[in-house]
Coordinates of C-alpha atoms (C1' of nucleotides) in Angstrom, one line a residue:
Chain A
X1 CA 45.3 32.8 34.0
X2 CA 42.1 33.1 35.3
X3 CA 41.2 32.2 39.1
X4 CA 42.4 28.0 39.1
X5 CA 39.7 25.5 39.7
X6 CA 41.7 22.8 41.2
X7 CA 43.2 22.8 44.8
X8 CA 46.4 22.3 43.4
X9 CA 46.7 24.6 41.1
X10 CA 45.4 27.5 43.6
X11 CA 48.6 25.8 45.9
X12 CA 50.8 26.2 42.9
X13 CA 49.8 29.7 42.0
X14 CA 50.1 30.8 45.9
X15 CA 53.4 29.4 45.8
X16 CA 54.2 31.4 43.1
X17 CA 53.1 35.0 44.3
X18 CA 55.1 34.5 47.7
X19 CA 58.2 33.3 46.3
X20 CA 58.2 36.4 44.0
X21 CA 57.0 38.2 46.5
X22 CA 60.5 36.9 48.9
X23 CA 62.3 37.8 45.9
X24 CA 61.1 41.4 45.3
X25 CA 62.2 42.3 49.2
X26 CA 65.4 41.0 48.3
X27 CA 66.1 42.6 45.2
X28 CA 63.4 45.0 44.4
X29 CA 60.7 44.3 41.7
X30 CA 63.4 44.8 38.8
X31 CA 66.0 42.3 40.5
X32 CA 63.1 40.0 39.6
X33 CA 63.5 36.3 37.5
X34 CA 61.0 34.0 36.1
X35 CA 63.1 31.3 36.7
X36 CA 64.2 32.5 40.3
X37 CA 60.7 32.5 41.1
X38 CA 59.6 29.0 39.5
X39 CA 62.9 27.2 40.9
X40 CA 61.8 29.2 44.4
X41 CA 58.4 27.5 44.0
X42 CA 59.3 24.0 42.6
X43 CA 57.6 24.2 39.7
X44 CA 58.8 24.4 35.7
X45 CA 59.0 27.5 33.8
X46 CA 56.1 26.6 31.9
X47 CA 53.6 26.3 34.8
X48 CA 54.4 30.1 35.3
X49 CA 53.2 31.0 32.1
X50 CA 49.9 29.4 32.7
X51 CA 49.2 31.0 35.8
X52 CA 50.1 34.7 34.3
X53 CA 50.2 35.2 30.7
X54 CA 53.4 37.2 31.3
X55 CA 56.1 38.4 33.6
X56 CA 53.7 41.6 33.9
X57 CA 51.0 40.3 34.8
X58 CA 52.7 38.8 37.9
X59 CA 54.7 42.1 38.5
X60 CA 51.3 44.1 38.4
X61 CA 49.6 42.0 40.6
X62 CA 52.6 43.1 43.3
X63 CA 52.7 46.5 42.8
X64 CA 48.8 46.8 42.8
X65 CA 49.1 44.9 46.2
X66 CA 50.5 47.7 47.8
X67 CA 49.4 50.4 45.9
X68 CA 45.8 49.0 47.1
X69 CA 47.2 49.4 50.5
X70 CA 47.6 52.8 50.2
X71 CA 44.3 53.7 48.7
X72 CA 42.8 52.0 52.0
X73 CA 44.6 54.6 54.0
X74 CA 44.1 57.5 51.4
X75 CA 40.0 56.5 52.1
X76 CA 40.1 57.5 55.7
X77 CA 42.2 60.6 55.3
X78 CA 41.0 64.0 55.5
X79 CA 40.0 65.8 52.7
X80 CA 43.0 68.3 52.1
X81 CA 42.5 71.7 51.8
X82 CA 44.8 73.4 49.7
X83 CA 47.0 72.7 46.6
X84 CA 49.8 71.7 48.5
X85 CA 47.9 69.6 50.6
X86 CA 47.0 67.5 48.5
X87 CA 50.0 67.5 46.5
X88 CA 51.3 66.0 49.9
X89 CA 49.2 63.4 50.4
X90 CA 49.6 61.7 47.3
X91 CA 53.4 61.6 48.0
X92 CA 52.9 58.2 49.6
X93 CA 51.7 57.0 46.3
X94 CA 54.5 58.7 44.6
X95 CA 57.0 57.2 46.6
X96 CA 55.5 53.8 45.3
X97 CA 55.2 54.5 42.1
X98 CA 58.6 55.8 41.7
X99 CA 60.7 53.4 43.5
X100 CA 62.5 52.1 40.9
X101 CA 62.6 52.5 37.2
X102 CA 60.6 49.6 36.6
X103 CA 58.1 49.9 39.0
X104 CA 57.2 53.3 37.2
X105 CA 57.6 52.1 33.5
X106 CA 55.0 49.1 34.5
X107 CA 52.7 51.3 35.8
X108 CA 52.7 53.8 33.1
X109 CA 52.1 50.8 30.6
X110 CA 49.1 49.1 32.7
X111 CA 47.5 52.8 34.7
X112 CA 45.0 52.8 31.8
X113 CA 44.7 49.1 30.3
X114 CA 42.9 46.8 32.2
X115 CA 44.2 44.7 35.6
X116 CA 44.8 45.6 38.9
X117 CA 46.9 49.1 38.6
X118 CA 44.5 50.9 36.3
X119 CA 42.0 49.5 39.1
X120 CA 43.8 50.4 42.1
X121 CA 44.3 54.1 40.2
X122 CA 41.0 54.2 39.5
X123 CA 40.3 54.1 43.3
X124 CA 42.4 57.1 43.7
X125 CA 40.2 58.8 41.2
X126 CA 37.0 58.0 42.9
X127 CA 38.8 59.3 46.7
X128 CA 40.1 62.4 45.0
X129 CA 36.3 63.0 42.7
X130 CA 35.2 62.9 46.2
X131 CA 37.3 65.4 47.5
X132 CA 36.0 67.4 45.4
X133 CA 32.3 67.5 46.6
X134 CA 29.5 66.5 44.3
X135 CA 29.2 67.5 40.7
X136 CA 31.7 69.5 40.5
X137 CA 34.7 71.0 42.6
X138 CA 33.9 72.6 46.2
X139 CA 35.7 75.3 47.6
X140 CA 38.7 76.4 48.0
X141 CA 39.3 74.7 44.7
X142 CA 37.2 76.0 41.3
X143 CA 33.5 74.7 40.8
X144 CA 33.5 75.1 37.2
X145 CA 34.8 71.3 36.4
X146 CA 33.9 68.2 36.5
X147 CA 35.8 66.0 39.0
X148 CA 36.2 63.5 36.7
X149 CA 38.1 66.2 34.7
X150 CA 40.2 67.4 37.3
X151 CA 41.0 64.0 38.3
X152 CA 42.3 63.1 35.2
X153 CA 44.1 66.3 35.0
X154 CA 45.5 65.7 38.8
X155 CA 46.6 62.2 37.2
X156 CA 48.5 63.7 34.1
X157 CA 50.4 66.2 36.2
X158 CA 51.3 63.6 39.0
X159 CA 52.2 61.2 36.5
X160 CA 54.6 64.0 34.7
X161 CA 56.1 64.5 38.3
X162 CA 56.7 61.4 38.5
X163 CA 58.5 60.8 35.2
X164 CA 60.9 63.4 35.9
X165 CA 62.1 62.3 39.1
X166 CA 62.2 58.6 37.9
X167 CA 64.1 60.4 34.8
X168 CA 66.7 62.2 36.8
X169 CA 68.5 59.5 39.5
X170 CA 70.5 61.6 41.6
X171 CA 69.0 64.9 41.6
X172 CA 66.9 65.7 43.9
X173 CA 63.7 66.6 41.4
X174 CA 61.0 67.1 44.7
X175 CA 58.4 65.7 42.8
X176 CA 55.3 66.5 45.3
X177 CA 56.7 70.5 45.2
X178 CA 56.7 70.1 41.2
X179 CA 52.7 68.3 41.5
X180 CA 52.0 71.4 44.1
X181 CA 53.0 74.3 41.7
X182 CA 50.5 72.4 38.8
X183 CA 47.8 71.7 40.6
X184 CA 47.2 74.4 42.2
X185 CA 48.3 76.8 39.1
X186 CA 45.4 74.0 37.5
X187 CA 42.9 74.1 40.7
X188 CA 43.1 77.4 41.9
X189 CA 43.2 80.1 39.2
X190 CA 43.6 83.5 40.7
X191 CA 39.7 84.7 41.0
Chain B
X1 CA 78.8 55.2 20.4
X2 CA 79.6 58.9 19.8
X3 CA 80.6 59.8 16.4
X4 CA 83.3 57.9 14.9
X5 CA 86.8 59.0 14.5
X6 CA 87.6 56.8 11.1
X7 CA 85.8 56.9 7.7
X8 CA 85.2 53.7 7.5
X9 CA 83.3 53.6 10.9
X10 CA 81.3 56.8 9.6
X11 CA 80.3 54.6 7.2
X12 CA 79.5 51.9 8.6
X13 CA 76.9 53.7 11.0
X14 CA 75.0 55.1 8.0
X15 CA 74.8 51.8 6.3
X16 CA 73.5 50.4 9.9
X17 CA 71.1 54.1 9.9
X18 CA 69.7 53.7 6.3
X19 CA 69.1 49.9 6.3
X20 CA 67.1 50.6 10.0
X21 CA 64.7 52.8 7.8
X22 CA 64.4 50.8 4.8
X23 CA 63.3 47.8 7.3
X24 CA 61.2 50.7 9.8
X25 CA 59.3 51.8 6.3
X26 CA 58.4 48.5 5.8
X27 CA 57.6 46.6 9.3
X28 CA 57.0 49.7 11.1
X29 CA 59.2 50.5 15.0
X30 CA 58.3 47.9 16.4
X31 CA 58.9 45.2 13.9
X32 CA 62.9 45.4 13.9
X33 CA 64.8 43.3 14.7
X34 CA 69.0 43.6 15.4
X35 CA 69.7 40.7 13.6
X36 CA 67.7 42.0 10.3
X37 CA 69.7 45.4 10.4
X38 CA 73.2 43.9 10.7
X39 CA 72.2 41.5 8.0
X40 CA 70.8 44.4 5.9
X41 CA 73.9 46.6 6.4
X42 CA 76.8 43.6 5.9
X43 CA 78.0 44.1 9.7
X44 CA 78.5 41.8 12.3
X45 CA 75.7 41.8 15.4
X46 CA 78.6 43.2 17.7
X47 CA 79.4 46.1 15.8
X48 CA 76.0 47.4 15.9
X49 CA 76.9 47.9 19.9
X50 CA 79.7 49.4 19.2
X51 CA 77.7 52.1 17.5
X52 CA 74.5 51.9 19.5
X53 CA 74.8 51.2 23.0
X54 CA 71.1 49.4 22.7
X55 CA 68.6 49.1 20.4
X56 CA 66.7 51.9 22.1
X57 CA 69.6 54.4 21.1
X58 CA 68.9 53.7 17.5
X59 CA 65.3 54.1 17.6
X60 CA 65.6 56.9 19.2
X61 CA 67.2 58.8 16.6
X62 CA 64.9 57.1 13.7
X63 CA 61.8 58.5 15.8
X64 CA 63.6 61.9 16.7
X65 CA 64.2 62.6 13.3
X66 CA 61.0 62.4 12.2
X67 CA 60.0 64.7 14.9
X68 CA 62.4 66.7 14.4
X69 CA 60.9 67.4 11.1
X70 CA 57.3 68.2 12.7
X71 CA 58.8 70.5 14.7
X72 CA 60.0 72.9 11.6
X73 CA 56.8 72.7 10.5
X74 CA 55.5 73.9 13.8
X75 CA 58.3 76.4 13.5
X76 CA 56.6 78.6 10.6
X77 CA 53.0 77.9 12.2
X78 CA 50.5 80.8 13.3
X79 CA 49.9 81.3 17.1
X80 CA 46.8 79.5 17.7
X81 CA 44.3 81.8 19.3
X82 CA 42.0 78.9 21.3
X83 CA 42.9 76.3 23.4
X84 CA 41.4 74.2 21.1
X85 CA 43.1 75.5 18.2
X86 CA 46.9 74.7 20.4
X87 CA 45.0 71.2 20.7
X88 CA 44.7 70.7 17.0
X89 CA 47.8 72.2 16.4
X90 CA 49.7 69.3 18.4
X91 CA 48.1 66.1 16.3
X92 CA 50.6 65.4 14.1
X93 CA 52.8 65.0 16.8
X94 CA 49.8 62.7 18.6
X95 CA 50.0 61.0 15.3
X96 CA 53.6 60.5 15.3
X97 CA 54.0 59.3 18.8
X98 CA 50.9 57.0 18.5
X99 CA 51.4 55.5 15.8
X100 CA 52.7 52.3 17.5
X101 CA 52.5 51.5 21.1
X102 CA 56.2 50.7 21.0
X103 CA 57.1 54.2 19.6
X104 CA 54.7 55.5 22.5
X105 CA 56.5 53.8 24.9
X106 CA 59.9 54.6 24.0
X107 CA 59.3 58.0 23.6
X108 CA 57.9 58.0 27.3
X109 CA 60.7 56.7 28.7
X110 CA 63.0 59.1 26.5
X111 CA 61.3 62.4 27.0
X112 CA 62.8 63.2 30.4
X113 CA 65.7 61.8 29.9
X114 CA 69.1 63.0 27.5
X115 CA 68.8 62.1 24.2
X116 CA 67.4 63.3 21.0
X117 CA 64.3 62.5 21.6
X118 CA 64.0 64.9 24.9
X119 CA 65.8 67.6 22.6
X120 CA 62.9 67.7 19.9
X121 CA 60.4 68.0 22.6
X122 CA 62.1 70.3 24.4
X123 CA 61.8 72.5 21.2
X124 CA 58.4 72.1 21.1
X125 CA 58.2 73.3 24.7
X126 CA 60.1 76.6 23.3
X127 CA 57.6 76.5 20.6
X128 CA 54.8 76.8 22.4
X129 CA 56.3 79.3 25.0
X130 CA 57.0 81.6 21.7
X131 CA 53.5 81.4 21.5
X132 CA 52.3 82.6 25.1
X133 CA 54.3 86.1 24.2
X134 CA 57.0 87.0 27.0
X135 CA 57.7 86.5 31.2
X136 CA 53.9 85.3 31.3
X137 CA 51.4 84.3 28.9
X138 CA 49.3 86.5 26.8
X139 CA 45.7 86.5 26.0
X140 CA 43.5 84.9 25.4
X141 CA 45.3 82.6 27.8
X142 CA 45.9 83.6 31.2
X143 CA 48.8 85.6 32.1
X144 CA 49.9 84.9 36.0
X145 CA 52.1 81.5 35.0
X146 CA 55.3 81.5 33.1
X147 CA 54.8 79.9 30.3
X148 CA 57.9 77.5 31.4
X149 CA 55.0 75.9 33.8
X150 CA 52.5 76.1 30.9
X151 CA 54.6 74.6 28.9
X152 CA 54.8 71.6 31.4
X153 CA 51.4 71.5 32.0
X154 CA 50.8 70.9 28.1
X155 CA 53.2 68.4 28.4
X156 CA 51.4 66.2 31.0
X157 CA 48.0 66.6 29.2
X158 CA 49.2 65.6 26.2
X159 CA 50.8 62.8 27.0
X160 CA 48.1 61.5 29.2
X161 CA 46.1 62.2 26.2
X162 CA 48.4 59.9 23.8
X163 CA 48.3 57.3 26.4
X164 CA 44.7 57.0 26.8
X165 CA 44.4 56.3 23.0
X166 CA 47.9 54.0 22.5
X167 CA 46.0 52.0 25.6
X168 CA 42.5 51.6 24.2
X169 CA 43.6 50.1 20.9
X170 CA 40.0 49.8 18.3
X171 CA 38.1 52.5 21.0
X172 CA 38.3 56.0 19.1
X173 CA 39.3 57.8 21.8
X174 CA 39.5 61.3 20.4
X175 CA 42.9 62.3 21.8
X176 CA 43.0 65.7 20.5
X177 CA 39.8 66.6 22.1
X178 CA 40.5 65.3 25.0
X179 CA 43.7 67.2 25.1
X180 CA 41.4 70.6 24.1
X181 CA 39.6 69.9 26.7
X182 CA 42.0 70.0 29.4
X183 CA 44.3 72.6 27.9
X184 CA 40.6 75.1 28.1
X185 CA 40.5 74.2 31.5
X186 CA 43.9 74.8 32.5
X187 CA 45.2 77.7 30.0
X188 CA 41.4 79.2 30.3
X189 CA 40.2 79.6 33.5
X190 CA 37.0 81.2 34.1
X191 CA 37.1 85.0 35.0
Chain C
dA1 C1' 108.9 50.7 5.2
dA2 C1' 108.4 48.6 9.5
dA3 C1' 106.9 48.7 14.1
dA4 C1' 103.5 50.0 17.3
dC5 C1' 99.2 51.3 18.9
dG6 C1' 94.4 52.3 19.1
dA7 C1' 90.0 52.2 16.5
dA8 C1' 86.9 49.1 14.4
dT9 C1' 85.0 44.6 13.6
dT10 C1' 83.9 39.9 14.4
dG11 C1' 81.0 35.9 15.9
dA12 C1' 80.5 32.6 19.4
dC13 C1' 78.3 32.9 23.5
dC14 C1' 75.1 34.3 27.3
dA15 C1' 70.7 35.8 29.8
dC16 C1' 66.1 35.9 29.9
dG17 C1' 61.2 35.8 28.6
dG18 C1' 58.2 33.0 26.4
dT19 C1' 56.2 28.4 23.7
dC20 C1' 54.3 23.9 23.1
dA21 C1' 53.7 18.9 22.4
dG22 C1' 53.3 15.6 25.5
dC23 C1' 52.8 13.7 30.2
dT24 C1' 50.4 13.4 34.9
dT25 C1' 46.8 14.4 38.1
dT26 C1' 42.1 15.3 39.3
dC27 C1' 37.3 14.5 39.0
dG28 C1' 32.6 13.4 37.6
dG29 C1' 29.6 9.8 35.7
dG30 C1' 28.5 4.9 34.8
Chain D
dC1 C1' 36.0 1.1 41.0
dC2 C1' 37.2 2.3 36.5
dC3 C1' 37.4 5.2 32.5
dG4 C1' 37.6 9.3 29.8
dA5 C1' 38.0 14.2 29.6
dA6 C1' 39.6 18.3 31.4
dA7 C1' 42.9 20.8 34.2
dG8 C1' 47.4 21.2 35.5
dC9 C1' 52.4 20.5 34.9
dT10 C1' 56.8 19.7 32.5
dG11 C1' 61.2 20.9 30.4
dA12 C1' 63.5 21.0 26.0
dC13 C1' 63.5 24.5 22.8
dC14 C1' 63.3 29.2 20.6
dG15 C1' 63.8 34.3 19.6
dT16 C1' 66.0 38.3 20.7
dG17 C1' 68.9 41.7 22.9
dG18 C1' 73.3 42.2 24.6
dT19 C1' 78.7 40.8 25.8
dC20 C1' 83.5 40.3 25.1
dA21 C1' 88.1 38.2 24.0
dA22 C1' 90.3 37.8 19.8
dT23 C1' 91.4 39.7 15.3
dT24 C1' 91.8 42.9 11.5
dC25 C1' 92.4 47.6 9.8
dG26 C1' 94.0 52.4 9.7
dT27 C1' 97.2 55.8 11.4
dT28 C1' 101.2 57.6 13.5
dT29 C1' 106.0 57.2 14.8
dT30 C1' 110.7 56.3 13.9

DNA sequence: AAAACGAATTGACCACGGTCAGCTTTCGGG
DNA sequence: CCCGAAAGCTGACCGTGGTCAATTCGTTTT
């Protein structure tokens, strides 16, 4: 569960994440078997379980691999500078999150427990509290919040955006245009 | 799966319905089990899917009934005049829909989606766009956003709200203020 | 009333995540 | 080098949701 101690065990484990990983390009994260994964690696079933508690715990080790990648780029991009802006630059993220139905329903169950997601969001809070200037929001957005307020609010609505289009399959539910209209209706209240 | 044509059938789904509760009432959502409601209601496993196209269907209805119930209460209730007061006015639907993470979570995925669950909150939605008056909202909220987008942007908070306390099970994590907090912010603005 | 046909029901079966008592390997100390 | 303890691994087994070919029941037609 924790970091192995023994070499093998750290060889076993590796094994593990990459044949999961060769599994998820091939059939997305949902197309995903424990016992693809353990027959991929050599190993029984029940070593699996005592490298991750859970199927999840493996999954959100994945998905927080490359959401983590794209909070390395988010942290050298500009600071956007309007509503929509910013809207667009968390469409990356979006994209992610919402790339299949499972993908999103793992990260709404782990984006506030604790593990790697809710610490790879967390990052996005800390870029986006940033954004904002010091103790509270800078120009052109409002300065009467806290960021950590608006970044939680930024969350909820992206979040909602997010659930819709994941919600909808088919219909084109332009999720970053829906996050626009809300956060700027949120950050920039006329006066 | 839609309403049955014979009387027999007709009954058979309210034996599978009632025995469902009797079994909810007692072990709570998340404790049932297929198995125990066929037993209960004298059916064979496979006719439950012919009536319920997965378990999720079922609870669906058990939970959307219940809510359906809030929601005529919230019906016949007084405009709230503060964000905090719309805040309060929301927790026994907090209540409801935290009462077990498994309700929490099925209600997320359901809420976007068509079902019975998504038609009890979309009365709320209409509920609380009663409440902001007509094309726009009304003070002492502000009045440049339809109150379809106001709506929404409850929407989001609140369930950010629920899922902050669903996820930090022991923590008291004070959803309803939280929720107050945001709803100020965005329904509220300064100026 | 008998035949014919679709609705409703059945239960053996499957897929898949997860468990655990027992076995094997590794490693530190004598 | 050997031994004992701890770490790691195994695979048969389980619980639970869901499937489907076969069968029974109810209704309509002749």
């Amino acid at each position: 569960m924790t970091e192995p101690i023994q070499r093998r065990a750290r060889a076993t484990r590796a094994n593990l994440i990459a044949a999961a990983e060769a599994i998820v390009a091939r059939e997305g994260f949902g197309g995903l078997r424990v016992e693809q994964v353990v027959k991929a690696a050599g190993v029984a079933k029940g070593t699996f379980f005592t490298h991750f508690a859970d199927k999840d715990v493996l999954m959100e080790q994945l998905v927080a691999k490359r959401l983590s990648r794209l909070m390395d780029a988010l942290q050298t991009a500009r600071r956007p500078s309007s509503a929509k802006g910013l809207a667009a630059t968390l469409g990356p993220v979006i994209e992610l999150l919402t790339c299949e139905r499972y993908v999103f329903d793992l990260v709404q169950r782990a984006s506030l427990a604790d593990g790697p997601i809710a610490e790879a969001l967390s990052r996005l809070d800390i870029i986006i509290t940033g954004w904002f200037g010091g103790l509270f929001g800078a120009p052109p957005f409002r300065t009467d919040l806290s960021p950590k307020v608006m970044a939680e609010g930024i969350r909820a609505f992206t979040l909602m955006a997010m659930a819709r289009h994941v919600a909808r399959p088919g219909k084109q539910t332009e999720p970053i245009k829906a996050l626009a209209t809300q956060v700027e209706a949120y950050l920039m209240p006329p006066e």
